[in-house]
Coordinates of C-alpha atoms in Angstrom, one line a residue:
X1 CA 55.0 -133.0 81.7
X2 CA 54.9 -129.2 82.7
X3 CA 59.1 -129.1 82.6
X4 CA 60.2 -128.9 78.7
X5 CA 62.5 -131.8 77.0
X6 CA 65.8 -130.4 75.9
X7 CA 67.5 -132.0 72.6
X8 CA 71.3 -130.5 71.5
X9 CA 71.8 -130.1 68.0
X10 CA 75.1 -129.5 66.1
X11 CA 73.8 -129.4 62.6
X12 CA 74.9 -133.2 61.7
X13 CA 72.7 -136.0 60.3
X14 CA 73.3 -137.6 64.0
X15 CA 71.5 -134.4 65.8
X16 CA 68.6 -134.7 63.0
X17 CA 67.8 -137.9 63.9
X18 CA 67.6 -137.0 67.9
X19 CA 65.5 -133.7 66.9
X20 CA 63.1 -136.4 65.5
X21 CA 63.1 -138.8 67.9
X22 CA 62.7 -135.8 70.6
X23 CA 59.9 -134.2 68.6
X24 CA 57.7 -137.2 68.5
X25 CA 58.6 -137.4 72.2
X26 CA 57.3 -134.3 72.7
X27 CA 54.6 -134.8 71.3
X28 CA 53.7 -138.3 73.1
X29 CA 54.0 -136.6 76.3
X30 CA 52.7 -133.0 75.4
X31 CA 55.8 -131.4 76.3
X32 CA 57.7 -128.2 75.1
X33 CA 60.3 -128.9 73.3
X34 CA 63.9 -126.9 73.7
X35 CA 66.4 -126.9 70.7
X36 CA 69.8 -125.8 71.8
X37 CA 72.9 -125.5 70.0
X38 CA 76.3 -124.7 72.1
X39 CA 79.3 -123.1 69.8
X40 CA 82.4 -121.0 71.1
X41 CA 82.6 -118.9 68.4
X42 CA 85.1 -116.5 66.8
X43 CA 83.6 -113.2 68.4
X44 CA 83.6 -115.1 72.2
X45 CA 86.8 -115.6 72.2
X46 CA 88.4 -112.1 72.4
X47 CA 88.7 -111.8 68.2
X48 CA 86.4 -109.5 66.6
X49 CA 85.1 -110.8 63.6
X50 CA 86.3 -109.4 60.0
X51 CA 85.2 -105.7 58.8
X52 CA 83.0 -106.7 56.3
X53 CA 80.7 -108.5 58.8
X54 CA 80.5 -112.6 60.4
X55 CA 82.4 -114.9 58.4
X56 CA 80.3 -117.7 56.6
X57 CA 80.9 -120.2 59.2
X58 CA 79.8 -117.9 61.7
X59 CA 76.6 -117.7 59.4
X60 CA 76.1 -120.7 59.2
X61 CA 76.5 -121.5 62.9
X62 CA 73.6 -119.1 63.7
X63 CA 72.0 -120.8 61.3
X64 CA 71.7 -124.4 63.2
X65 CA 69.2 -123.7 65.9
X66 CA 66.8 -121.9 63.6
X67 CA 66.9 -124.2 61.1
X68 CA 66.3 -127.2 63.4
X69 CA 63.0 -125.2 64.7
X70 CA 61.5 -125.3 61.5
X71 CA 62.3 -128.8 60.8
X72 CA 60.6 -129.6 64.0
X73 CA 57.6 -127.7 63.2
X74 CA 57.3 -129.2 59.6
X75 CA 57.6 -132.6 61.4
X76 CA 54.9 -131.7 64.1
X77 CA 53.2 -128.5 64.2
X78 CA 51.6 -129.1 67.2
X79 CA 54.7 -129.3 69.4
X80 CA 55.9 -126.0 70.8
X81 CA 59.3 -125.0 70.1
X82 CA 61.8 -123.2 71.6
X83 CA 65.3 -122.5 70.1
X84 CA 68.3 -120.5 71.4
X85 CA 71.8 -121.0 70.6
X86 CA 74.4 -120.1 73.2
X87 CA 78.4 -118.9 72.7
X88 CA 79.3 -122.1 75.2
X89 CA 81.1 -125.8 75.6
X90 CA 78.5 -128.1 74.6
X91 CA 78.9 -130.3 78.0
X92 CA 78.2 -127.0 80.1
X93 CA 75.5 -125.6 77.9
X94 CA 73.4 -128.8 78.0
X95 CA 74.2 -129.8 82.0
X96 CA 73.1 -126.7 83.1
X97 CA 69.8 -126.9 80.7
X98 CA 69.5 -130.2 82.5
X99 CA 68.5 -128.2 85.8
X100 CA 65.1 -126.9 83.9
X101 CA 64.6 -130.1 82.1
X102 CA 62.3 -133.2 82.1
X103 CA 65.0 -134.8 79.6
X104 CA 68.1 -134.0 77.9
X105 CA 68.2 -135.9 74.3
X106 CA 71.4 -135.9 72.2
X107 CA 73.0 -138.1 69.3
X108 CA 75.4 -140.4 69.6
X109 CA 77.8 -139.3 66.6
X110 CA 78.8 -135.6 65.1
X111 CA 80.4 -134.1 61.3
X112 CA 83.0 -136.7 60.3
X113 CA 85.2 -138.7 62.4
X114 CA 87.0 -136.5 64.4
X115 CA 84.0 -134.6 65.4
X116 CA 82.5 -137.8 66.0
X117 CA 84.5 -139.1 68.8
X118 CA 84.1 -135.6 70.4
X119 CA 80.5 -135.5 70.5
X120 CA 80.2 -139.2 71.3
X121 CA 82.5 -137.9 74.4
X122 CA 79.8 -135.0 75.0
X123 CA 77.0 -137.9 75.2
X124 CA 78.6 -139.5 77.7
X125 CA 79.6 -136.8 79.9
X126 CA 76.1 -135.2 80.2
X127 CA 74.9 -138.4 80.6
X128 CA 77.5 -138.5 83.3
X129 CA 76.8 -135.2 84.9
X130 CA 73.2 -134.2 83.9
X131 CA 70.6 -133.6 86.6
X132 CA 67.5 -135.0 84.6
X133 CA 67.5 -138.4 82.6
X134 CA 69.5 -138.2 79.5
X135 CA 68.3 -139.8 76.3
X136 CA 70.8 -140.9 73.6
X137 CA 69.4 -141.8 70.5
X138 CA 71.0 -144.8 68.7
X139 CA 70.3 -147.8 67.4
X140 CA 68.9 -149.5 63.9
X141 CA 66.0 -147.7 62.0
X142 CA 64.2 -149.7 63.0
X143 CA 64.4 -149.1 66.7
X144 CA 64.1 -145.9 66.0
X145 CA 60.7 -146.2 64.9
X146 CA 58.7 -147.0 68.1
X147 CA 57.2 -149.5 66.2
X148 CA 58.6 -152.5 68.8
X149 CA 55.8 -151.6 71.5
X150 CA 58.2 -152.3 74.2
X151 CA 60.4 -150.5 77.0
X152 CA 63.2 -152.3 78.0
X153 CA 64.3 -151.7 82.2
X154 CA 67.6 -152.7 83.6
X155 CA 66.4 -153.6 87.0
X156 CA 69.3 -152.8 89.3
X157 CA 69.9 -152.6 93.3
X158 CA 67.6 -150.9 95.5
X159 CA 69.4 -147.5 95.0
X160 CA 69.5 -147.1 91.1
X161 CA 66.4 -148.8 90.7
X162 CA 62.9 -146.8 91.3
X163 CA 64.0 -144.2 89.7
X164 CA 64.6 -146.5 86.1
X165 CA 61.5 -147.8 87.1
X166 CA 59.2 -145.5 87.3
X167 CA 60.7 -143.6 84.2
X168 CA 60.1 -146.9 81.9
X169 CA 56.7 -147.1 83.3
X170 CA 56.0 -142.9 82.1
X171 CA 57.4 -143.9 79.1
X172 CA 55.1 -147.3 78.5
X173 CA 52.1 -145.1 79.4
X174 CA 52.8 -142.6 77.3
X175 CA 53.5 -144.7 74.4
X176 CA 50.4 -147.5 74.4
X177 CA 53.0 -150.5 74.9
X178 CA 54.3 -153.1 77.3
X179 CA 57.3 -152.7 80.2
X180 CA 60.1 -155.2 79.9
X181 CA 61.4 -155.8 83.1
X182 CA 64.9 -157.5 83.7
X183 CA 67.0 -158.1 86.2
X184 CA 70.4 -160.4 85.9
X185 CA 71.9 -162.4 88.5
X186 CA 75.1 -164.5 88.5
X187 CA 76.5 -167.2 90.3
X188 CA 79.8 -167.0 92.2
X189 CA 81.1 -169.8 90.1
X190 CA 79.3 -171.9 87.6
X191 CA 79.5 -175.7 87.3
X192 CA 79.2 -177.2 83.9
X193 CA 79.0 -179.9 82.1
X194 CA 79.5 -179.5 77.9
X195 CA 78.6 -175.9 79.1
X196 CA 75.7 -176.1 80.6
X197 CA 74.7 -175.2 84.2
X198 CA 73.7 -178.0 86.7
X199 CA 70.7 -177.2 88.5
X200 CA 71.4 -177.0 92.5
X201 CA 69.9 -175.6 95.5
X202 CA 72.3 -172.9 94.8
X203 CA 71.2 -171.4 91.4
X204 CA 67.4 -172.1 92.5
X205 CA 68.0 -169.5 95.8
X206 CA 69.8 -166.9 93.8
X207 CA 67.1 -167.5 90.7
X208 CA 64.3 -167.1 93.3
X209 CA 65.6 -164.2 95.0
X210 CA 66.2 -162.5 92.1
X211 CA 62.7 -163.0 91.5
X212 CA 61.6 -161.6 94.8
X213 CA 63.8 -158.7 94.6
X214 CA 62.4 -157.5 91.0
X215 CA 59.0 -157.6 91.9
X216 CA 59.5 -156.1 95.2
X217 CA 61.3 -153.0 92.7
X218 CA 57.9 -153.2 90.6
X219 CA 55.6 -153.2 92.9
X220 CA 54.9 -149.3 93.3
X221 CA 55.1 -148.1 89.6
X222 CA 52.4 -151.6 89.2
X223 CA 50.4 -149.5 91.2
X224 CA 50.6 -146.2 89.8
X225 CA 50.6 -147.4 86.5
X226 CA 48.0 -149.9 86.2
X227 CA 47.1 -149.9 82.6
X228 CA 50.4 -151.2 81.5
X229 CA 51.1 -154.4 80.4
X230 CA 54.4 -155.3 82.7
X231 CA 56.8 -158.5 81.6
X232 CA 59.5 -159.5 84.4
X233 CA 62.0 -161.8 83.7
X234 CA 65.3 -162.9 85.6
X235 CA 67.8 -163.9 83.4
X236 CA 71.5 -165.4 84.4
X237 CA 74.4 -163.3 82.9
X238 CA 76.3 -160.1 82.8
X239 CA 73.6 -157.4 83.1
X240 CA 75.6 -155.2 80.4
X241 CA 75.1 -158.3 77.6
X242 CA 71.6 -159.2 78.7
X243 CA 69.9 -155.6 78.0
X244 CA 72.0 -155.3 74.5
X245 CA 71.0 -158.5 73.4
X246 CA 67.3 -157.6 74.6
X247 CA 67.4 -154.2 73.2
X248 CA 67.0 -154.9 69.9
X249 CA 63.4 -155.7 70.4
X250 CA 62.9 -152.4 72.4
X251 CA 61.9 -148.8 71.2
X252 CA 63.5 -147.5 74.4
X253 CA 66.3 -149.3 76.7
X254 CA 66.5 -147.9 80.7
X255 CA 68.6 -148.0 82.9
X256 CA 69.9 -146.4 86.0
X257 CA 72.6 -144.3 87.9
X258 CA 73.6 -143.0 91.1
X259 CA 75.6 -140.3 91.7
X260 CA 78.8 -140.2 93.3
X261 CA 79.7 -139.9 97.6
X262 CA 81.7 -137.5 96.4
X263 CA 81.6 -135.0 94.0
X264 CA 78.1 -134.5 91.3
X265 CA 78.8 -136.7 89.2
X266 CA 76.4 -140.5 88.3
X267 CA 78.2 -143.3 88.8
X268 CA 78.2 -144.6 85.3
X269 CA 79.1 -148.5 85.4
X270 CA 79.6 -151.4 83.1
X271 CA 75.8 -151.6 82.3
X272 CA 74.7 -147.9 81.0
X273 CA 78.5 -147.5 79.4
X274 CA 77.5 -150.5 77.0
X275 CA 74.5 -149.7 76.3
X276 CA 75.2 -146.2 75.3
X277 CA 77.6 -147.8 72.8
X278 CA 75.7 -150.7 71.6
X279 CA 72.1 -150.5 72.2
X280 CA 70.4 -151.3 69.2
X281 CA 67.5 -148.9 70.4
X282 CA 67.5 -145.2 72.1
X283 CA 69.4 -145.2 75.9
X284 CA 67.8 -143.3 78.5
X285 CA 70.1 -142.9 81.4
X286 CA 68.2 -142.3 84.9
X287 CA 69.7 -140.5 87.9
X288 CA 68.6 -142.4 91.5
X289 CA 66.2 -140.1 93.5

Protein backbone atom coordinates (compact mmCIF):
# COMPACT_ATOMS: atom_id res chain seq x y z
CA UNK A 1 0.00 0.00 0.00
CA UNK A 2 2.46 2.70 -1.27
CA UNK A 3 -0.51 5.59 -0.76
CA UNK A 4 -0.71 6.51 3.16
CA UNK A 5 -4.09 5.90 5.21
CA UNK A 6 -5.53 9.18 6.55
CA UNK A 7 -7.48 9.12 10.09
CA UNK A 8 -9.04 12.80 11.36
CA UNK A 9 -8.79 13.47 14.90
CA UNK A 10 -10.56 16.06 17.00
CA UNK A 11 -9.21 15.28 20.39
CA UNK A 12 -12.39 13.20 21.65
CA UNK A 13 -12.56 9.64 23.02
CA UNK A 14 -14.51 8.86 19.56
CA UNK A 15 -11.19 10.01 17.32
CA UNK A 16 -8.94 7.87 19.93
CA UNK A 17 -10.63 4.98 19.18
CA UNK A 18 -10.30 5.50 15.12
CA UNK A 19 -6.46 6.50 15.64
CA UNK A 20 -6.35 2.88 17.06
CA UNK A 21 -8.25 1.16 14.90
CA UNK A 22 -6.29 3.06 11.95
CA UNK A 23 -2.89 2.31 13.58
CA UNK A 24 -3.29 -1.36 13.64
CA UNK A 25 -4.50 -0.83 10.06
CA UNK A 26 -1.58 0.53 9.29
CA UNK A 27 0.27 -1.67 10.47
CA UNK A 28 -1.61 -4.88 8.83
CA UNK A 29 -1.07 -3.36 5.61
CA UNK A 30 2.41 -1.60 6.11
CA UNK A 31 1.12 1.72 5.36
CA UNK A 32 1.97 5.30 6.43
CA UNK A 33 -0.20 6.56 8.52
CA UNK A 34 -1.51 10.44 8.24
CA UNK A 35 -3.01 12.14 11.46
CA UNK A 36 -4.89 15.23 10.55
CA UNK A 37 -6.69 17.53 12.66
CA UNK A 38 -9.00 20.43 10.77
CA UNK A 39 -9.76 23.64 13.18
CA UNK A 40 -10.83 27.30 11.98
CA UNK A 41 -9.22 28.93 14.54
CA UNK A 42 -9.29 32.39 16.17
CA UNK A 43 -6.16 33.86 14.22
CA UNK A 44 -7.87 32.41 10.54
CA UNK A 45 -10.51 34.27 10.84
CA UNK A 46 -9.30 37.90 10.58
CA UNK A 47 -8.90 38.26 14.75
CA UNK A 48 -5.46 38.44 15.98
CA UNK A 49 -5.02 36.61 18.90
CA UNK A 50 -4.59 38.49 22.54
CA UNK A 51 -1.18 40.41 23.34
CA UNK A 52 0.01 38.23 25.65
CA UNK A 53 0.18 35.31 23.13
CA UNK A 54 -2.54 32.17 21.80
CA UNK A 55 -5.29 31.76 24.18
CA UNK A 56 -5.42 28.30 25.99
CA UNK A 57 -7.81 26.82 23.67
CA UNK A 58 -5.78 27.79 20.87
CA UNK A 59 -3.02 25.75 22.92
CA UNK A 60 -4.66 23.18 23.29
CA UNK A 61 -5.86 22.91 19.71
CA UNK A 62 -2.29 22.72 18.49
CA UNK A 63 -1.94 20.37 20.81
CA UNK A 64 -4.29 17.53 19.21
CA UNK A 65 -2.35 16.41 16.21
CA UNK A 66 0.89 16.08 18.15
CA UNK A 67 -0.48 14.47 20.85
CA UNK A 68 -2.32 11.86 18.71
CA UNK A 69 1.28 11.07 17.00
CA UNK A 70 2.75 9.96 20.02
CA UNK A 71 -0.15 7.98 21.10
CA UNK A 72 0.18 6.17 17.87
CA UNK A 73 3.75 5.62 18.23
CA UNK A 74 3.44 4.26 21.93
CA UNK A 75 0.69 1.91 20.42
CA UNK A 76 2.94 0.83 17.42
CA UNK A 77 6.36 2.05 16.96
CA UNK A 78 6.76 0.49 13.87
CA UNK A 79 4.05 2.45 11.90
CA UNK A 80 5.30 5.73 10.39
CA UNK A 81 3.57 8.75 11.31
CA UNK A 82 2.75 11.81 9.94
CA UNK A 83 0.81 14.67 11.63
CA UNK A 84 -0.15 18.11 10.44
CA UNK A 85 -2.99 20.12 11.63
CA UNK A 86 -4.60 22.52 9.13
CA UNK A 87 -6.63 26.12 9.92
CA UNK A 88 -9.75 24.39 7.75
CA UNK A 89 -13.57 22.83 7.81
CA UNK A 90 -13.09 19.37 8.76
CA UNK A 91 -15.27 18.15 5.60
CA UNK A 92 -12.78 20.07 3.18
CA UNK A 93 -9.62 19.22 4.97
CA UNK A 94 -10.25 15.50 4.93
CA UNK A 95 -11.91 15.27 1.11
CA UNK A 96 -9.19 16.80 -0.27
CA UNK A 97 -6.60 14.46 1.86
CA UNK A 98 -8.84 11.81 0.31
CA UNK A 99 -7.12 12.63 -3.26
CA UNK A 100 -3.57 11.31 -1.71
CA UNK A 101 -5.12 8.60 0.21
CA UNK A 102 -5.53 4.76 0.27
CA UNK A 103 -8.27 5.38 3.10
CA UNK A 104 -9.89 8.07 4.97
CA UNK A 105 -10.75 6.69 8.72
CA UNK A 106 -12.89 8.82 11.06
CA UNK A 107 -15.17 8.30 14.31
CA UNK A 108 -18.55 8.25 14.33
CA UNK A 109 -19.26 10.68 17.51
CA UNK A 110 -17.25 14.05 18.75
CA UNK A 111 -16.97 16.23 22.55
CA UNK A 112 -20.56 16.04 23.99
CA UNK A 113 -23.73 16.07 22.21
CA UNK A 114 -23.80 18.90 20.26
CA UNK A 115 -20.48 18.33 18.82
CA UNK A 116 -21.55 14.91 18.37
CA UNK A 117 -24.20 15.33 15.78
CA UNK A 118 -21.81 17.66 13.99
CA UNK A 119 -19.10 15.28 13.57
CA UNK A 120 -21.42 12.33 13.00
CA UNK A 121 -22.57 14.90 10.00
CA UNK A 122 -18.70 15.22 8.95
CA UNK A 123 -18.67 11.23 8.77
CA UNK A 124 -21.21 11.09 6.56
CA UNK A 125 -20.39 13.78 4.19
CA UNK A 126 -16.73 12.56 3.50
CA UNK A 127 -18.08 9.38 3.28
CA UNK A 128 -20.32 11.11 0.78
CA UNK A 129 -17.79 13.09 -1.17
CA UNK A 130 -14.39 11.35 -0.54
CA UNK A 131 -12.42 10.03 -3.49
CA UNK A 132 -10.85 6.92 -1.67
CA UNK A 133 -12.90 4.45 0.60
CA UNK A 134 -13.84 5.87 3.84
CA UNK A 135 -13.65 3.92 7.07
CA UNK A 136 -16.00 4.79 9.99
CA UNK A 137 -15.21 3.17 13.00
CA UNK A 138 -18.20 2.05 15.21
CA UNK A 139 -19.49 -0.70 16.66
CA UNK A 140 -19.23 -2.82 20.14
CA UNK A 141 -15.67 -3.52 21.59
CA UNK A 142 -15.84 -6.17 20.69
CA UNK A 143 -16.05 -5.60 16.90
CA UNK A 144 -13.58 -3.44 17.36
CA UNK A 145 -11.12 -5.93 18.15
CA UNK A 146 -10.50 -7.90 14.88
CA UNK A 147 -10.98 -10.77 16.81
CA UNK A 148 -14.25 -12.06 14.60
CA UNK A 149 -11.91 -13.22 11.60
CA UNK A 150 -14.38 -12.13 9.23
CA UNK A 151 -15.14 -9.30 6.41
CA UNK A 152 -18.54 -8.78 5.80
CA UNK A 153 -19.37 -7.56 1.74
CA UNK A 154 -22.67 -6.07 0.71
CA UNK A 155 -22.77 -7.51 -2.69
CA UNK A 156 -24.61 -4.94 -4.85
CA UNK A 157 -25.34 -4.40 -8.78
CA UNK A 158 -22.79 -4.69 -11.24
CA UNK A 159 -21.78 -0.98 -10.84
CA UNK A 160 -21.17 -0.63 -7.06
CA UNK A 161 -19.97 -4.00 -6.75
CA UNK A 162 -16.17 -4.83 -7.82
CA UNK A 163 -14.99 -2.20 -6.36
CA UNK A 164 -16.59 -3.46 -2.52
CA UNK A 165 -15.34 -6.59 -3.66
CA UNK A 166 -12.11 -6.39 -4.22
CA UNK A 167 -11.57 -3.98 -1.17
CA UNK A 168 -13.12 -6.83 1.26
CA UNK A 169 -10.89 -9.34 -0.39
CA UNK A 170 -7.44 -6.61 0.42
CA UNK A 171 -8.81 -6.50 3.59
CA UNK A 172 -9.28 -10.51 4.24
CA UNK A 173 -5.76 -10.94 3.01
CA UNK A 174 -4.31 -8.62 4.94
CA UNK A 175 -5.97 -9.73 7.99
CA UNK A 176 -5.50 -13.86 8.01
CA UNK A 177 -9.54 -14.35 7.92
CA UNK A 178 -12.46 -15.34 5.79
CA UNK A 179 -14.77 -12.98 3.21
CA UNK A 180 -18.44 -12.98 3.93
CA UNK A 181 -20.13 -12.54 0.88
CA UNK A 182 -23.92 -11.45 0.73
CA UNK A 183 -26.16 -10.44 -1.53
CA UNK A 184 -30.14 -9.88 -0.82
CA UNK A 185 -32.90 -10.23 -3.08
CA UNK A 186 -36.63 -9.67 -2.67
CA UNK A 187 -39.72 -10.71 -4.15
CA UNK A 188 -42.14 -8.32 -5.69
CA UNK A 189 -44.77 -9.56 -3.34
CA UNK A 190 -44.57 -12.28 -0.87
CA UNK A 191 -47.28 -14.94 -0.19
CA UNK A 192 -47.63 -16.25 3.25
CA UNK A 193 -49.12 -18.39 5.21
CA UNK A 194 -48.69 -17.79 9.34
CA UNK A 195 -45.74 -15.74 7.86
CA UNK A 196 -43.99 -17.86 6.12
CA UNK A 197 -43.08 -17.84 2.35
CA UNK A 198 -44.44 -20.58 0.05
CA UNK A 199 -41.92 -21.98 -2.12
CA UNK A 200 -42.79 -21.39 -6.03
CA UNK A 201 -41.09 -21.31 -9.17
CA UNK A 202 -40.96 -17.69 -8.52
CA UNK A 203 -38.73 -17.40 -5.32
CA UNK A 204 -36.50 -20.45 -6.68
CA UNK A 205 -35.66 -18.10 -10.17
CA UNK A 206 -34.97 -14.95 -8.23
CA UNK A 207 -32.98 -17.28 -5.29
CA UNK A 208 -31.06 -18.88 -8.14
CA UNK A 209 -30.28 -15.86 -9.97
CA UNK A 210 -29.13 -14.21 -7.10
CA UNK A 211 -26.89 -16.95 -6.81
CA UNK A 212 -25.49 -16.66 -10.27
CA UNK A 213 -25.11 -13.01 -10.12
CA UNK A 214 -22.93 -13.13 -6.72
CA UNK A 215 -20.62 -15.46 -7.88
CA UNK A 216 -20.35 -13.94 -11.28
CA UNK A 217 -19.25 -10.51 -8.86
CA UNK A 218 -16.69 -13.01 -7.02
CA UNK A 219 -15.27 -14.47 -9.56
CA UNK A 220 -12.16 -12.08 -10.24
CA UNK A 221 -11.14 -11.04 -6.71
CA UNK A 222 -11.45 -15.48 -6.29
CA UNK A 223 -8.78 -15.25 -8.55
CA UNK A 224 -6.57 -12.71 -7.45
CA UNK A 225 -7.03 -13.63 -3.99
CA UNK A 226 -6.72 -17.24 -3.81
CA UNK A 227 -5.71 -17.83 -0.32
CA UNK A 228 -8.86 -16.54 1.18
CA UNK A 229 -11.41 -18.47 2.55
CA UNK A 230 -14.62 -16.93 0.68
CA UNK A 231 -18.44 -17.57 2.15
CA UNK A 232 -21.41 -16.58 -0.34
CA UNK A 233 -24.66 -16.55 0.79
CA UNK A 234 -28.07 -15.09 -0.68
CA UNK A 235 -30.33 -14.14 1.77
CA UNK A 236 -34.09 -12.77 1.15
CA UNK A 237 -34.67 -9.29 2.74
CA UNK A 238 -33.90 -5.59 2.82
CA UNK A 239 -30.15 -5.51 2.08
CA UNK A 240 -29.87 -2.53 4.70
CA UNK A 241 -31.25 -5.15 7.71
CA UNK A 242 -29.39 -8.16 6.39
CA UNK A 243 -25.65 -6.66 6.71
CA UNK A 244 -26.64 -5.04 10.33
CA UNK A 245 -27.92 -8.03 11.54
CA UNK A 246 -24.76 -9.89 10.03
CA UNK A 247 -22.34 -7.35 11.09
CA UNK A 248 -22.11 -8.14 14.41
CA UNK A 249 -20.16 -11.14 13.72
CA UNK A 250 -17.79 -9.07 11.41
CA UNK A 251 -14.46 -7.06 12.24
CA UNK A 252 -15.18 -5.00 9.13
CA UNK A 253 -18.61 -4.47 7.20
CA UNK A 254 -18.26 -3.26 3.15
CA UNK A 255 -20.15 -1.88 1.15
CA UNK A 256 -20.42 0.13 -1.95
CA UNK A 257 -21.20 3.51 -3.78
CA UNK A 258 -21.39 5.13 -6.96
CA UNK A 259 -21.11 8.53 -7.62
CA UNK A 260 -23.59 10.72 -8.88
CA UNK A 261 -24.50 11.63 -13.15
CA UNK A 262 -24.26 14.75 -11.91
CA UNK A 263 -22.23 16.47 -9.79
CA UNK A 264 -19.07 14.47 -7.45
CA UNK A 265 -20.76 13.28 -5.10
CA UNK A 266 -21.46 8.95 -4.14
CA UNK A 267 -24.68 8.07 -4.22
CA UNK A 268 -25.20 7.11 -0.67
CA UNK A 269 -28.48 4.84 -0.39
CA UNK A 270 -30.48 2.99 2.11
CA UNK A 271 -27.77 0.32 2.63
CA UNK A 272 -24.40 2.27 3.52
CA UNK A 273 -26.64 5.13 5.44
CA UNK A 274 -27.69 2.25 7.96
CA UNK A 275 -24.89 0.85 8.27
CA UNK A 276 -22.94 3.86 9.15
CA UNK A 277 -25.45 4.24 11.92
CA UNK A 278 -25.86 0.86 13.14
CA UNK A 279 -23.22 -1.45 12.24
CA UNK A 280 -22.09 -3.19 15.16
CA UNK A 281 -18.57 -3.35 13.55
CA UNK A 282 -16.21 -0.61 11.50
CA UNK A 283 -18.05 0.66 7.94
CA UNK A 284 -15.89 0.96 5.09
CA UNK A 285 -17.70 2.86 2.39
CA UNK A 286 -16.29 2.05 -1.29
CA UNK A 287 -16.56 4.37 -4.31
CA UNK A 288 -17.39 2.31 -7.85
CA UNK A 289 -14.31 2.27 -10.16
Amino acid sequence: MELPLVVGVDGSAGSLRALDWAVDEAARHDARLHVLYASLWERYEGRLPPPDGPSEETRAEEAVAPAAARHARERDPSVRVHAETVPEEAVNALVEASRHAAAVITGPSGRGTFTGVLLGSVSLSVAARAHCPVITVRGSEDGLRGARGRVLVGVGDSEEAPAAVRFAFREAAARGCEVYAVRSWRLPARQSVLHYPLPSDETLDHEERAGRELHEALRAAEAEYPGVTVRAVTVEGPAHRVLVAASDEADLLVVGAVRRHHGGGLQLGRVSHTALHRADCPVAVVPAD
